[in-house]
Amino acid sequence: ARLDPYFEGEAFMLDWHRQVLTKCVTKYTPDIVFDYYGNIDTLNHRFRGAYEGVRSTYEGEHEQALEAYPRAYALVDQHIGWLLDHMTDENTTVALVSDHGSVGHAEARVQWRVLENAGLMTYFPGDPGRTWRNKNVDWSRTKAYPWGSGFVNVNLKGRDPEGIVDPADKWELEERIITDLYSMKDPKTGKRMVNLAIHNKDAYHLGLGGPGCGDITFFMADDY
């Protein structure tokens, strides 16, 4: 019952998708249609740890997660069925693409704390922001910043809007950041929290690297 309002909202959202798609296809007769629905991603971030039994924040959360996943996938299946029935014909090519994979984690840690503690990321005083994204970053004193979930960028002169790091110093600073990332330890267990941290050029070995990735790519250890 605690999940009912959430799934009622999700059903309303999917109904809205269908109304919009119907109107757009009727009005524009497009050659290609994209439809994105992010509920499974939301569910993974919220419930994956509880679903796998590695992390619960309140009594009954595991049971609630076990209920949530079948209900969520039923909604997705229903929506895909509607798309096939109403948005396709014998000449339509359909591509179904998932979001990223997900595993349960016991703890969540924030990588930008490493940059803050090392004095590489600085904020204006008195700012009440909850994360680095909504804090008032003092870019004139910030040498590095997180980008996405697994990247760190150097605040580089000539590339970043308010870059302060000379390109000649970039590699040495990256080495320092990589060392700091490896030094991240779980305050409860002392376990190292980063499995791998590498320069952009080395990330090519993993199918990453290049301008679409950060100056440093890193991967958290299991359970984080």
Short mmCIF file of C-alpha atoms in Angstrom, two decimals:
data_model
loop_
_atom_site.label_atom_id
_atom_site.label_comp_id
_atom_site.label_asym_id
_atom_site.label_seq_id
_atom_site.Cartn_x
_atom_site.Cartn_y
_atom_site.Cartn_z
CA ALA A 1 0.00 0.00 0.00
CA ARG A 2 2.88 2.38 0.69
CA LEU A 3 3.92 2.04 -2.96
CA ASP A 4 0.45 2.69 -4.41
CA PRO A 5 0.75 6.50 -4.72
CA TYR A 6 4.11 6.18 -6.46
CA PHE A 7 2.88 3.67 -9.02
CA GLU A 8 -0.32 5.64 -9.57
CA GLY A 9 1.91 8.57 -10.49
CA GLU A 10 4.01 6.40 -12.80
CA ALA A 11 0.89 5.10 -14.56
CA PHE A 12 -0.26 8.69 -15.04
CA MET A 13 3.16 9.56 -16.49
CA LEU A 14 3.00 6.73 -19.02
CA ASP A 15 -0.52 7.73 -20.01
CA TRP A 16 0.85 11.22 -20.66
CA HIS A 17 3.59 9.67 -22.84
CA ARG A 18 0.94 7.96 -24.93
CA GLN A 19 -1.14 11.09 -25.35
CA VAL A 20 1.87 13.12 -26.47
CA LEU A 21 3.12 10.42 -28.84
CA THR A 22 -0.31 10.04 -30.40
CA LYS A 23 -0.67 13.79 -30.97
CA CYS A 24 2.86 14.15 -32.37
CA VAL A 25 2.58 11.22 -34.75
CA THR A 26 -0.82 12.42 -35.96
CA LYS A 27 0.37 15.99 -36.51
CA TYR A 28 3.88 15.47 -37.89
CA THR A 29 4.02 11.91 -39.32
CA PRO A 30 7.67 11.57 -38.26
CA ASP A 31 10.19 9.16 -39.73
CA ILE A 32 11.64 8.32 -36.32
CA VAL A 33 10.24 8.49 -32.79
CA PHE A 34 12.17 8.39 -29.51
CA ASP A 35 10.45 7.63 -26.20
CA TYR A 36 12.35 7.57 -22.91
CA TYR A 37 11.01 6.33 -19.60
CA GLY A 38 13.35 6.39 -16.60
CA ASN A 39 11.43 4.58 -13.86
CA ILE A 40 13.67 1.50 -13.74
CA ASP A 41 16.72 3.72 -13.27
CA THR A 42 14.94 5.54 -10.43
CA LEU A 43 13.97 2.22 -8.87
CA ASN A 44 17.54 0.90 -9.04
CA HIS A 45 18.96 3.96 -7.33
CA ARG A 46 16.30 3.78 -4.64
CA PHE A 47 15.84 0.07 -4.00
CA ARG A 48 18.66 -2.01 -5.52
CA GLY A 49 20.59 -2.39 -2.29
CA ALA A 50 17.47 -3.35 -0.35
CA TYR A 51 16.33 -5.68 -3.15
CA GLU A 52 19.59 -7.63 -3.00
CA GLY A 53 19.56 -7.61 0.80
CA VAL A 54 22.84 -5.73 1.21
CA ARG A 55 21.42 -2.50 2.57
CA SER A 56 18.19 -1.46 4.28
CA THR A 57 17.42 1.86 5.93
CA TYR A 58 14.15 0.88 7.60
CA GLU A 59 12.25 -2.24 8.65
CA GLY A 60 10.39 -3.85 5.79
CA GLU A 61 12.34 -2.11 3.04
CA HIS A 62 13.56 -5.40 1.54
CA GLU A 63 9.98 -6.69 1.26
CA GLN A 64 8.90 -3.38 -0.25
CA ALA A 65 11.67 -3.61 -2.85
CA LEU A 66 10.61 -7.15 -3.75
CA GLU A 67 7.12 -5.79 -4.43
CA ALA A 68 8.30 -2.72 -6.32
CA TYR A 69 10.31 -4.41 -9.08
CA PRO A 70 7.55 -6.64 -10.53
CA ARG A 71 5.14 -3.71 -10.48
CA ALA A 72 7.64 -1.47 -12.26
CA TYR A 73 8.45 -4.01 -14.96
CA ALA A 74 4.74 -4.69 -15.48
CA LEU A 75 4.25 -0.99 -16.25
CA VAL A 76 7.17 -1.04 -18.68
CA ASP A 77 5.87 -4.16 -20.42
CA GLN A 78 2.44 -2.59 -20.72
CA HIS A 79 3.89 0.55 -22.25
CA ILE A 80 6.05 -1.37 -24.73
CA GLY A 81 2.98 -3.34 -25.74
CA TRP A 82 1.09 -0.11 -26.38
CA LEU A 83 3.97 1.25 -28.47
CA LEU A 84 4.02 -1.89 -30.62
CA ASP A 85 0.26 -1.79 -31.08
CA HIS A 86 -0.12 1.93 -31.79
CA MET A 87 3.21 3.28 -33.07
CA THR A 88 4.33 0.56 -35.47
CA ASP A 89 3.32 -1.27 -38.61
CA GLU A 90 4.90 -3.98 -40.76
CA ASN A 91 7.50 -1.50 -42.05
CA THR A 92 8.60 -0.18 -38.64
CA THR A 93 11.97 -0.99 -37.11
CA VAL A 94 11.85 -1.02 -33.31
CA ALA A 95 14.95 -0.62 -31.12
CA LEU A 96 14.59 -1.21 -27.38
CA VAL A 97 17.55 0.11 -25.38
CA SER A 98 18.08 -0.26 -21.65
CA ASP A 99 19.62 2.20 -19.22
CA HIS A 100 22.85 1.31 -17.38
CA GLY A 101 23.11 -1.81 -15.27
CA SER A 102 22.86 -1.70 -11.50
CA VAL A 103 24.12 -3.60 -8.48
CA GLY A 104 23.22 -3.23 -4.84
CA HIS A 105 25.66 -1.31 -2.65
CA ALA A 106 26.07 -1.22 1.09
CA GLU A 107 27.44 2.31 1.37
CA ALA A 108 27.43 5.51 -0.67
CA ARG A 109 30.45 7.81 -0.60
CA VAL A 110 31.07 11.09 -2.41
CA GLN A 111 34.24 11.32 -4.45
CA TRP A 112 34.39 15.10 -4.47
CA ARG A 113 35.20 15.02 -0.74
CA VAL A 114 38.64 13.79 -1.79
CA LEU A 115 39.12 16.95 -3.85
CA GLU A 116 37.75 19.13 -1.06
CA ASN A 117 39.98 17.55 1.58
CA ALA A 118 43.03 17.90 -0.67
CA GLY A 119 42.34 21.63 -1.14
CA LEU A 120 41.78 21.15 -4.87
CA MET A 121 38.12 22.16 -4.81
CA THR A 122 37.09 25.30 -2.96
CA TYR A 123 33.78 27.01 -2.22
CA PHE A 124 32.85 30.50 -1.22
CA PRO A 125 32.38 30.62 2.60
CA GLY A 126 28.98 30.18 4.16
CA ASP A 127 27.42 28.36 1.22
CA PRO A 128 24.76 25.87 2.40
CA GLY A 129 24.79 23.65 -0.71
CA ARG A 130 24.25 19.93 -0.26
CA THR A 131 26.48 18.67 -3.10
CA TRP A 132 29.25 20.21 -5.18
CA ARG A 133 26.79 20.80 -8.03
CA ASN A 134 24.67 23.24 -6.05
CA LYS A 135 27.43 24.76 -3.96
CA ASN A 136 28.94 28.04 -4.99
CA VAL A 137 32.31 26.85 -6.31
CA ASP A 138 35.17 29.33 -6.17
CA TRP A 139 36.65 28.51 -9.57
CA SER A 140 39.50 30.95 -9.05
CA ARG A 141 40.86 28.55 -6.39
CA THR A 142 39.57 25.22 -7.71
CA LYS A 143 42.11 23.03 -9.51
CA ALA A 144 39.94 19.97 -10.13
CA TYR A 145 36.28 19.00 -10.10
CA PRO A 146 34.18 15.82 -10.48
CA TRP A 147 32.40 15.19 -13.76
CA GLY A 148 29.62 12.64 -13.90
CA SER A 149 29.79 9.54 -11.75
CA GLY A 150 33.29 8.26 -12.51
CA PHE A 151 35.40 11.11 -13.85
CA VAL A 152 37.51 13.97 -12.53
CA ASN A 153 38.60 16.94 -14.62
CA VAL A 154 41.47 19.32 -14.08
CA ASN A 155 40.31 22.95 -14.19
CA LEU A 156 42.57 23.62 -17.16
CA LYS A 157 43.60 26.95 -18.66
CA GLY A 158 42.54 27.30 -22.28
CA ARG A 159 39.88 24.60 -22.01
CA ASP A 160 37.69 25.25 -18.99
CA PRO A 161 35.86 28.59 -18.80
CA GLU A 162 37.65 29.63 -15.60
CA GLY A 163 40.63 27.33 -15.83
CA ILE A 164 43.58 28.03 -13.54
CA VAL A 165 45.87 25.00 -14.02
CA ASP A 166 48.68 25.44 -16.51
CA PRO A 167 48.72 22.61 -19.09
CA ALA A 168 52.35 21.94 -18.14
CA ASP A 169 51.20 21.02 -14.62
CA LYS A 170 48.24 18.89 -15.67
CA TRP A 171 49.89 15.46 -15.58
CA GLU A 172 51.50 15.98 -12.17
CA LEU A 173 48.18 17.15 -10.72
CA GLU A 174 46.39 14.13 -12.18
CA GLU A 175 48.96 11.86 -10.55
CA ARG A 176 48.27 13.51 -7.21
CA ILE A 177 44.49 13.11 -7.64
CA ILE A 178 44.85 9.45 -8.61
CA THR A 179 46.91 8.83 -5.47
CA ASP A 180 44.27 10.63 -3.39
CA LEU A 181 41.47 8.55 -4.93
CA TYR A 182 43.29 5.35 -4.06
CA SER A 183 43.65 6.64 -0.51
CA MET A 184 39.85 6.82 -0.03
CA LYS A 185 39.04 4.41 2.78
CA ASP A 186 35.82 3.35 4.41
CA PRO A 187 35.79 5.11 7.79
CA LYS A 188 34.11 2.07 9.36
CA THR A 189 36.29 -0.74 8.00
CA GLY A 190 39.41 0.94 6.60
CA LYS A 191 38.78 -0.80 3.26
CA ARG A 192 40.03 0.94 0.10
CA MET A 193 37.01 2.32 -1.77
CA VAL A 194 38.42 2.85 -5.30
CA ASN A 195 39.42 -0.16 -7.38
CA LEU A 196 40.92 1.68 -10.34
CA ALA A 197 41.89 5.27 -11.18
CA ILE A 198 43.65 6.05 -14.47
CA HIS A 199 44.58 8.88 -16.83
CA ASN A 200 42.44 9.59 -19.87
CA LYS A 201 44.97 8.09 -22.26
CA ASP A 202 45.03 4.83 -20.28
CA ALA A 203 41.24 4.62 -20.28
CA TYR A 204 41.37 3.71 -23.99
CA HIS A 205 42.28 0.18 -22.91
CA LEU A 206 38.81 -0.03 -21.35
CA GLY A 207 36.96 1.43 -24.32
CA LEU A 208 36.85 4.86 -22.68
CA GLY A 209 39.14 7.89 -22.96
CA GLY A 210 39.00 10.75 -25.42
CA PRO A 211 37.08 14.03 -25.14
CA GLY A 212 33.90 12.28 -24.02
CA CYS A 213 35.55 11.16 -20.76
CA GLY A 214 37.21 13.01 -17.92
CA ASP A 215 40.91 13.61 -17.43
CA ILE A 216 40.77 10.83 -14.84
CA THR A 217 38.49 7.79 -14.93
CA PHE A 218 37.88 5.88 -11.71
CA PHE A 219 35.82 2.91 -10.55
CA MET A 220 34.49 2.40 -7.05
CA ALA A 221 35.13 -0.90 -5.25
CA ASP A 222 32.41 -3.48 -4.67
CA ASP A 223 29.70 -2.46 -2.19
CA TYR A 224 30.19 1.29 -2.84
#
